[in-house]
Structures are given as C-alpha cells and as structure tokens.
C-alpha cells in the first residue's frame, strides 16, 4: 500500500533549453576557432620550411623574413605564406601534371601579380580570403570559396577551375555556380585553339572577355546558352613563372573589369597558387579496352561497388589501394560527392579511411583471402531531392590479386524495425496488442521490462492487466478496460506497480479495432514509463511549497524590518536648518528583492552649535542589518556628542562591530562636522564613497582621507580631512545605491552623479527630486540614502 497520489500535479515550466543551446553554440564556435588556428599555424610552418629550404636560414630567420615581406607588401602574414608556397618553388609534378613547364615564363604577368597595388578595401577582402583558404580542402571547396568571396564584390556568378592535362587539354577540377549537367558537359576540354582558358595558360597571361559579341566570334564560350554570362575573366595561376591551373570568373552582367577588379583578381590568383599546390589533380587515364570494359561493367551494377588493386611500399606492405573501377554511388559514400573515383588512390579520396574498420577489413581480406563484412552504419543521402538517412553494410571480397568492395543498402523494413526498437528504447515505452476473439496477446520486449515480468511467462491477458497495478489504482484501470472492451472507448490511464526496484509509475494508452458491426475485436496500445517525470513533478510541487513558505517568512521579515527602519529613521517632509545649513534628506528602499537594507543617515545640531552629518551602509539585508544600523547610528551620535573626535569614533565603532554578535558584519560610513563660525568642514570616512562638492557650477569629489571599512581589521587607521564651505556651496553625502547600477561600473555612476548635480534645475523645497529622478533606474536593487547640504547664499541653483 502507498499513499502517493497517482494523478499528476500541474507540470511546471519546461526545462529552459535556450541557455544549453547557447553553451553548445559557444563551444562549437570555440572549436571552429581552434581548428582554424591550427590550420593557420600549419600554413605558416610550411611557408617557413619553404624559405628555409631555399635560403638555408634558421626557422626564426625564415619567420622574420616572412614578416618583413608581408609588411613591405602590405599583406597579412597568412597572405604572404600563401604567396610563398605558390611562388618560391615550381609546382611539383604529380598525377595529371607534366614534369616540365608549359607555356611561356611570362615575367610581365608574374611581376604584375607580385607588385599589383590594390585599394585598402580590396586588401582587406584579400586578407579575409587568405583566412578562408585554410578551411579549403578540395578544388570544389576552393571554387565555392572564391564564388562567395567574389560574388558580392565583382558580381561573379560562377567560378570554374581547370587543370592542364598531359595530352594538352584541360580537366575541370572544381566549379561553383553551375549545375552538374553543365559541369559534366565541360569536364574535359580537348586542346582546341578557341578555348579562352587554354589560351590563357599557353600565353601565361589573363584573358579578359568583356565584349560578348567579339568574344563569341573569337572563342568557344562555355554556357547553355553562352550568353548566360556576358563577361568573363580567365586567370592563369602562376607558380615560379609557369601556370598549370586556370581560374575562370564568369559574370551575368556585361561590362569591363575595372582596374580595381583586375587588381583584386590578380591578388586572388596570387593567394590560390599556394592552396592549389596541396591538391592532387586526378590523372587523365590512358585509354585501355580492358579497363573501359571493367568500368562499363561497374557502371551497370545496381549497388555501390569498386574494384581495388593494392599499392605496395618498398617493404612489400600495402600502403594504399588504387581504384580501378567504381560505380557512381561510391563518391558519395566516400564523402567526395561529384568526384570520379576511378584512377585515384583510395586514401586520396578519403584520408580518414585508414583509421576506419573498412581499411583493416581490406588488409585482412588481402592477407587471408576470406571475405569481410562490416557493421551497419548510417549514411545521409539525397533521394529525389530530399535528404534521407539510410543504413549500409560494407563488404569486401577477394578477386584474384584485387578486391571488390560493395555497400549493401538495407531494406526499408529493416530500417523500420530498427527505428521502432530505437523509439521504444529512447521513449521508455513498448507496444502491446490483444485479440479479443482468440484471446491471444502480444507484447514487445520493452513492455516485459517495464512491468518487471519474465518474458518466459508470456504476456498478460487484457482483463488481467489491472491486477498488475497497486490496489488503490486497480478500480480506475478495471473500469477503463471494461469500457474499452464493451463500448470501444479508448483510454489513457496512469497507474503504479511495485517492482523489485520500488514503485514505478506507468501509463497505459489503448484503443479498440472494431469489426464491420462495430464490435471491438482487437486492442492496440502502448505502455510508457512515467516514473522519472512523476518524480520530477513531485519534486517541483515540494519545491514550490518550500518557496512559498520561504517567501512568507521573508515577507514577514521585510515588514518587520521596514517598520523598524521607519521607527529608527524618521523622515522630514521638508528641508531642515542646522548650524546655518539647509539640509534635505532622502531615503528610498530597494524595489527588488524581499529584504530591507541597512542604509542610514544622521543630520543633527550638536550642543556647541556645530552640525553633525552622517551617512552609512551596513552590509547585508533584513532584521540583522537594521539592528546593526541602529546600533551604529545611535552610538556614533552619542560618541561625537560626548566629545569624541571623528577618527576616534570610527575606531571605537570598528571595535564594536568586531565584538558584536555577528563578527562578520561590516559597514561603511562618512562622519562630517561643520563649524559655522569658521565655515570649516572636518570629515572622516570608513570605506565609503567621498562627498561631492558643487561650487560655482562645477562639481568635484573631495579627496578621501585614509580609512578602512568598519569590522574588517582589528587595528585600522583612520584620518581626517577638512575643507572650507563657501556661501552657495552644495555638498552631497550618499550611499552606494545612488551610483552603483550594474552592469555599469561604479566609476560610471560617480561620473553621472557629478553631471546630474552640475546640471541646472530649479531650487525648490524638494530640490532632491530632479537629482534622484535622473540618477535612479525604474527598479532599484539597493537602498539609497542621500543627505543634501546647502550653504546659504547660493545663486541660480
């Protein structure tokens, strides 16, 4: 038996996920920043290595040389590093690159690229491009990066990147702004004389196509139709005077490239030379009938598959695989959408593969000749224009000295079963069904786990389900089952069961499936574990009760403290005159929170005719703070009236606080004594903001004498300061609530107070009103206490 209620209480506010999302976003941003920082560092180190190799200098000297070059050329260090990587040494031969140079040296073009003067805004744009290049990993990435960079500034609509082939033609290695169909149409360009990109590479000079009619007669223009782009620029990327790569910038609008545009594009090619050096350009495969036949066979396969041959090191170990043939789907599964895998190295296509199980599976099959099958994995792909998550299994089979790797996509039924199992596990629920005609029952594995029943005992019949619940929950569940079976009324009933782990809160939702006569013949439903939610609801209820109780206690304390405060600090509705001074006071309690603070003031005339002016602030809030305030207020007045000096009074008050009931209490205070006969003000302070003096329209703070806050140390030193008050002067004593308004600093608050006091306003019986209205926010977080002292004779204030 248990007395715990089964009906859920009102649920509280949902957990605030906004702050969690902000934290995740900040962490992602920090990870991106660190990743970019590491990439930038790698580029700088490679550039330093290139300088060291060419000059034989040390690493520090190479770094200094790069800095000096960047400074003289008005580049960033990263720009200079990209330039160095692209121009200090010839671009190394590789697949798809000839070992010698092609085209003329073109010193004029190289000099123009190196020495081009660019406007400041273009220089800033190139600096941003140099930073963005560290995130570029492929020629396609580079094309997209350039289009994002040049689109807003030069109205570029497409970017194409071509590499020279050994046979003299061009291969499209990167593109952005064109569709895949057009890219496939122009992916291979034969060595025609009417191609502007090839002409630019052969001459080593850019080709500016700015007159569409004339350009169409001279060149074979890319596009369907060609007038889609009315102006174009083809820019050879120089590496030690030679050019193997050409970048095309295509614009939909007609018109010439201005000198500024040309300088911008020259700077772009200078930066891209270093980035392009890192890319392995796919080779132009030799024509071979057998190879073409194998590739044609693979292209006809309905699954993702590729044929691999091992590439061995001098030691005989397999260091990589060459893709001899592949189906179209392979590029997507390897993370290189749009790339042609055939003819490339496997680790070139996916460097991270060396750390994945598939790589070890390939090596294992190569060594043992036994087929390998990996674990299922999820892969996102686009089907009919819609992103869809599919599940694949990779398989490797031997084929002579080669390997056949295939990926088998699991059927939709397999995925649905897996999704259903994941749903039940993550939602902590399970499905159940009962056939009312045959009295057969079927439960998912999760239901047995939820109700704590051994699957070997089988599911429970529907009429017996209420017997699983605690006795006090059985009637409601029995009634719901009866109404469902006889009337077909669905139900959603919470109930509790007792398990070896304690009381568990469950929820049973069920509906009936009727026959053609409307008679229920089958029941479908699910059981969900609500224990965690129910416990959270109960904890929330208890927390709300505790908060309400605490609020009542605090409110009562505030009322008591407020009454004490009003009794101890009687307020006058009008200014008072003391020792020839006009004194006005204001006390405003905090508007937020439930506690009353310990701010106080005193303004009295002493027996010898002098005036005593005091403001103070006790740390903390509530009844204790008010009691300490009263103790300090009356003790300070009594000490000064009986002849104690100001510093002596502060020293004794400090001792009083140190030996009070709460030895951790501290307070700040300003004590001031005004002698009317001499117009002299003597004052001392204990950790309190200084008074503000207004004289002839100029406000300044009095220089504070030494003095530590009360209750902080056993042997503090307090000093006095003095100044003369002239007719017309105004002196403001205040507590920190007047000048401290987070998130602004207290220094800013002091500046605002000086400005507000110096501002002209009417001098009336409530002259503190305009000052307080200007200084205080709508919601005050702390008490405010102000003593406004005027020396008669003021004019205009």
GROMACS .gro file of N, CA, C and O in nm, residues 233-274:
model
  168
  233UNK      N    1   3.653   3.634  -6.709
  233UNK     CA    2   3.798   3.652  -6.694
  233UNK      C    3   3.859   3.514  -6.673
  233UNK      O    4   3.811   3.437  -6.590
  234UNK      N    5   3.964   3.482  -6.750
  234UNK     CA    6   4.037   3.356  -6.733
  234UNK      C    7   4.177   3.390  -6.685
  234UNK      O    8   4.251   3.461  -6.753
  235UNK      N    9   4.211   3.342  -6.566
  235UNK     CA   10   4.333   3.384  -6.496
  235UNK      C   11   4.424   3.266  -6.472
  235UNK      O   12   4.389   3.174  -6.396
  236UNK      N   13   4.541   3.263  -6.535
  236UNK     CA   14   4.636   3.155  -6.505
  236UNK      C   15   4.695   3.173  -6.366
  236UNK      O   16   4.725   3.284  -6.324
  237UNK      N   17   4.705   3.062  -6.294
  237UNK     CA   18   4.764   3.066  -6.159
  237UNK      C   19   4.912   3.034  -6.172
  237UNK      O   20   4.950   2.925  -6.212
  238UNK      N   21   4.996   3.133  -6.138
  238UNK     CA   22   5.140   3.120  -6.161
  238UNK      C   23   5.208   3.048  -6.046
  238UNK      O   24   5.176   3.070  -5.928
  239UNK      N   25   5.303   2.964  -6.080
  239UNK     CA   26   5.390   2.901  -5.981
  239UNK      C   27   5.531   2.904  -6.038
  239UNK      O   28   5.562   2.830  -6.133
  240UNK      N   29   5.617   2.994  -5.987
  240UNK     CA   30   5.753   3.014  -6.036
  240UNK      C   31   5.752   3.041  -6.187
  240UNK      O   32   5.835   2.989  -6.261
  241UNK      N   33   5.657   3.123  -6.233
  241UNK     CA   34   5.654   3.163  -6.372
  241UNK      C   35   5.572   3.074  -6.461
  241UNK      O   36   5.537   3.112  -6.572
  242UNK      N   37   5.544   2.952  -6.422
  242UNK     CA   38   5.465   2.861  -6.504
  242UNK      C   39   5.322   2.856  -6.453
  242UNK      O   40   5.295   2.895  -6.340
  243UNK      N   41   5.231   2.809  -6.538
  243UNK     CA   42   5.091   2.802  -6.499
  243UNK      C   43   5.034   2.668  -6.542
  243UNK      O   44   5.040   2.632  -6.659
  244UNK      N   45   4.983   2.591  -6.449
  244UNK     CA   46   4.921   2.463  -6.478
  244UNK      C   47   4.771   2.465  -6.450
  244UNK      O   48   4.700   2.374  -6.489
  245UNK      N   49   4.724   2.568  -6.381
  245UNK     CA   50   4.583   2.579  -6.342
  245UNK      C   51   4.532   2.715  -6.386
  245UNK      O   52   4.603   2.816  -6.377
  246UNK      N   53   4.407   2.718  -6.434
  246UNK     CA   54   4.344   2.842  -6.478
  246UNK      C   55   4.210   2.858  -6.405
  246UNK      O   56   4.133   2.761  -6.396
  247UNK      N   57   4.187   2.976  -6.354
  247UNK     CA   58   4.062   3.005  -6.282
  247UNK      C   59   3.976   3.095  -6.370
  247UNK      O   60   4.022   3.198  -6.420
  248UNK      N   61   3.851   3.055  -6.391
  248UNK     CA   62   3.757   3.135  -6.468
  248UNK      C   63   3.654   3.201  -6.379
  248UNK      O   64   3.595   3.135  -6.292
  249UNK      N   65   3.634   3.331  -6.396
  249UNK     CA   66   3.533   3.408  -6.321
  249UNK      C   67   3.430   3.455  -6.422
  249UNK      O   68   3.462   3.533  -6.513
  250UNK      N   69   3.306   3.409  -6.410
  250UNK     CA   70   3.201   3.436  -6.508
  250UNK      C   71   3.095   3.525  -6.446
  250UNK      O   72   3.050   3.500  -6.332
  251UNK      N   73   3.055   3.629  -6.520
  251UNK     CA   74   2.957   3.725  -6.469
  251UNK      C   75   2.837   3.732  -6.563
  251UNK      O   76   2.853   3.731  -6.685
  252UNK      N   77   2.719   3.742  -6.506
  252UNK     CA   78   2.599   3.754  -6.586
  252UNK      C   79   2.586   3.892  -6.648
  252UNK      O   80   2.522   3.909  -6.752
  253UNK      N   81   2.642   3.993  -6.588
  253UNK     CA   82   2.631   4.129  -6.642
  253UNK      C   83   2.744   4.157  -6.739
  253UNK      O   84   2.853   4.102  -6.728
  254UNK      N   85   2.714   4.243  -6.834
  254UNK     CA   86   2.816   4.283  -6.930
  254UNK      C   87   2.900   4.397  -6.870
  254UNK      O   88   2.867   4.454  -6.767
  255UNK      N   89   3.009   4.427  -6.938
  255UNK     CA   90   3.092   4.538  -6.894
  255UNK      C   91   3.234   4.496  -6.869
  255UNK      O   92   3.266   4.377  -6.856
  256UNK      N   93   3.321   4.597  -6.863
  256UNK     CA   94   3.464   4.572  -6.847
  256UNK      C   95   3.497   4.546  -6.700
  256UNK      O   96   3.426   4.588  -6.609
  257UNK      N   97   3.608   4.476  -6.680
  257UNK     CA   98   3.665   4.460  -6.547
  257UNK      C   99   3.749   4.585  -6.518
  257UNK      O  100   3.845   4.614  -6.589
  258UNK      N  101   3.709   4.660  -6.416
  258UNK     CA  102   3.779   4.785  -6.385
  258UNK      C  103   3.920   4.756  -6.335
  258UNK      O  104   3.953   4.642  -6.299
  259UNK      N  105   4.009   4.859  -6.335
  259UNK     CA  106   4.143   4.838  -6.278
  259UNK      C  107   4.137   4.784  -6.136
  259UNK      O  108   4.220   4.701  -6.097
  260UNK      N  109   4.039   4.828  -6.059
  260UNK     CA  110   4.025   4.775  -5.923
  260UNK      C  111   3.989   4.627  -5.927
  260UNK      O  112   4.044   4.547  -5.850
  261UNK      N  113   3.895   4.589  -6.018
  261UNK     CA  114   3.857   4.448  -6.029
  261UNK      C  115   3.977   4.363  -6.069
  261UNK      O  116   3.999   4.253  -6.016
  262UNK      N  117   4.056   4.414  -6.164
  262UNK     CA  118   4.171   4.337  -6.211
  262UNK      C  119   4.275   4.320  -6.100
  262UNK      O  120   4.333   4.212  -6.083
  263UNK      N  121   4.298   4.428  -6.024
  263UNK     CA  122   4.392   4.416  -5.912
  263UNK      C  123   4.343   4.315  -5.810
  263UNK      O  124   4.420   4.237  -5.753
  264UNK      N  125   4.211   4.315  -5.788
  264UNK     CA  126   4.152   4.219  -5.694
  264UNK      C  127   4.174   4.075  -5.743
  264UNK      O  128   4.216   3.987  -5.667
  265UNK      N  129   4.149   4.050  -5.873
  265UNK     CA  130   4.164   3.916  -5.926
  265UNK      C  131   4.309   3.872  -5.930
  265UNK      O  132   4.340   3.754  -5.910
  266UNK      N  133   4.402   3.966  -5.956
  266UNK     CA  134   4.544   3.931  -5.951
  266UNK      C  135   4.582   3.885  -5.811
  266UNK      O  136   4.657   3.788  -5.794
  267UNK      N  137   4.530   3.956  -5.710
  267UNK     CA  138   4.559   3.915  -5.572
  267UNK      C  139   4.500   3.779  -5.540
  267UNK      O  140   4.560   3.699  -5.467
  268UNK      N  141   4.383   3.749  -5.597
  268UNK     CA  142   4.321   3.618  -5.573
  268UNK      C  143   4.407   3.506  -5.628
  268UNK      O  144   4.432   3.404  -5.563
  269UNK      N  145   4.457   3.523  -5.751
  269UNK     CA  146   4.540   3.417  -5.809
  269UNK      C  147   4.671   3.401  -5.733
  269UNK      O  148   4.723   3.290  -5.721
  270UNK      N  149   4.723   3.511  -5.681
  270UNK     CA  150   4.846   3.502  -5.602
  270UNK      C  151   4.825   3.415  -5.479
  270UNK      O  152   4.910   3.332  -5.444
  271UNK      N  153   4.711   3.430  -5.412
  271UNK     CA  154   4.684   3.351  -5.292
  271UNK      C  155   4.651   3.205  -5.328
  271UNK      O  156   4.689   3.113  -5.255
  272UNK      N  157   4.581   3.184  -5.440
  272UNK     CA  158   4.537   3.048  -5.474
  272UNK      C  159   4.651   2.957  -5.516
  272UNK      O  160   4.639   2.835  -5.510
  273UNK      N  161   4.763   3.015  -5.560
  273UNK     CA  162   4.874   2.931  -5.604
  273UNK      C  163   4.923   2.841  -5.492
  273UNK      O  164   4.948   2.722  -5.511
  274UNK      N  165   4.936   2.896  -5.372
  274UNK     CA  166   4.981   2.815  -5.260
  274UNK      C  167   4.880   2.710  -5.219
  274UNK      O  168   4.916   2.599  -5.181
   0.00000   0.00000   0.00000
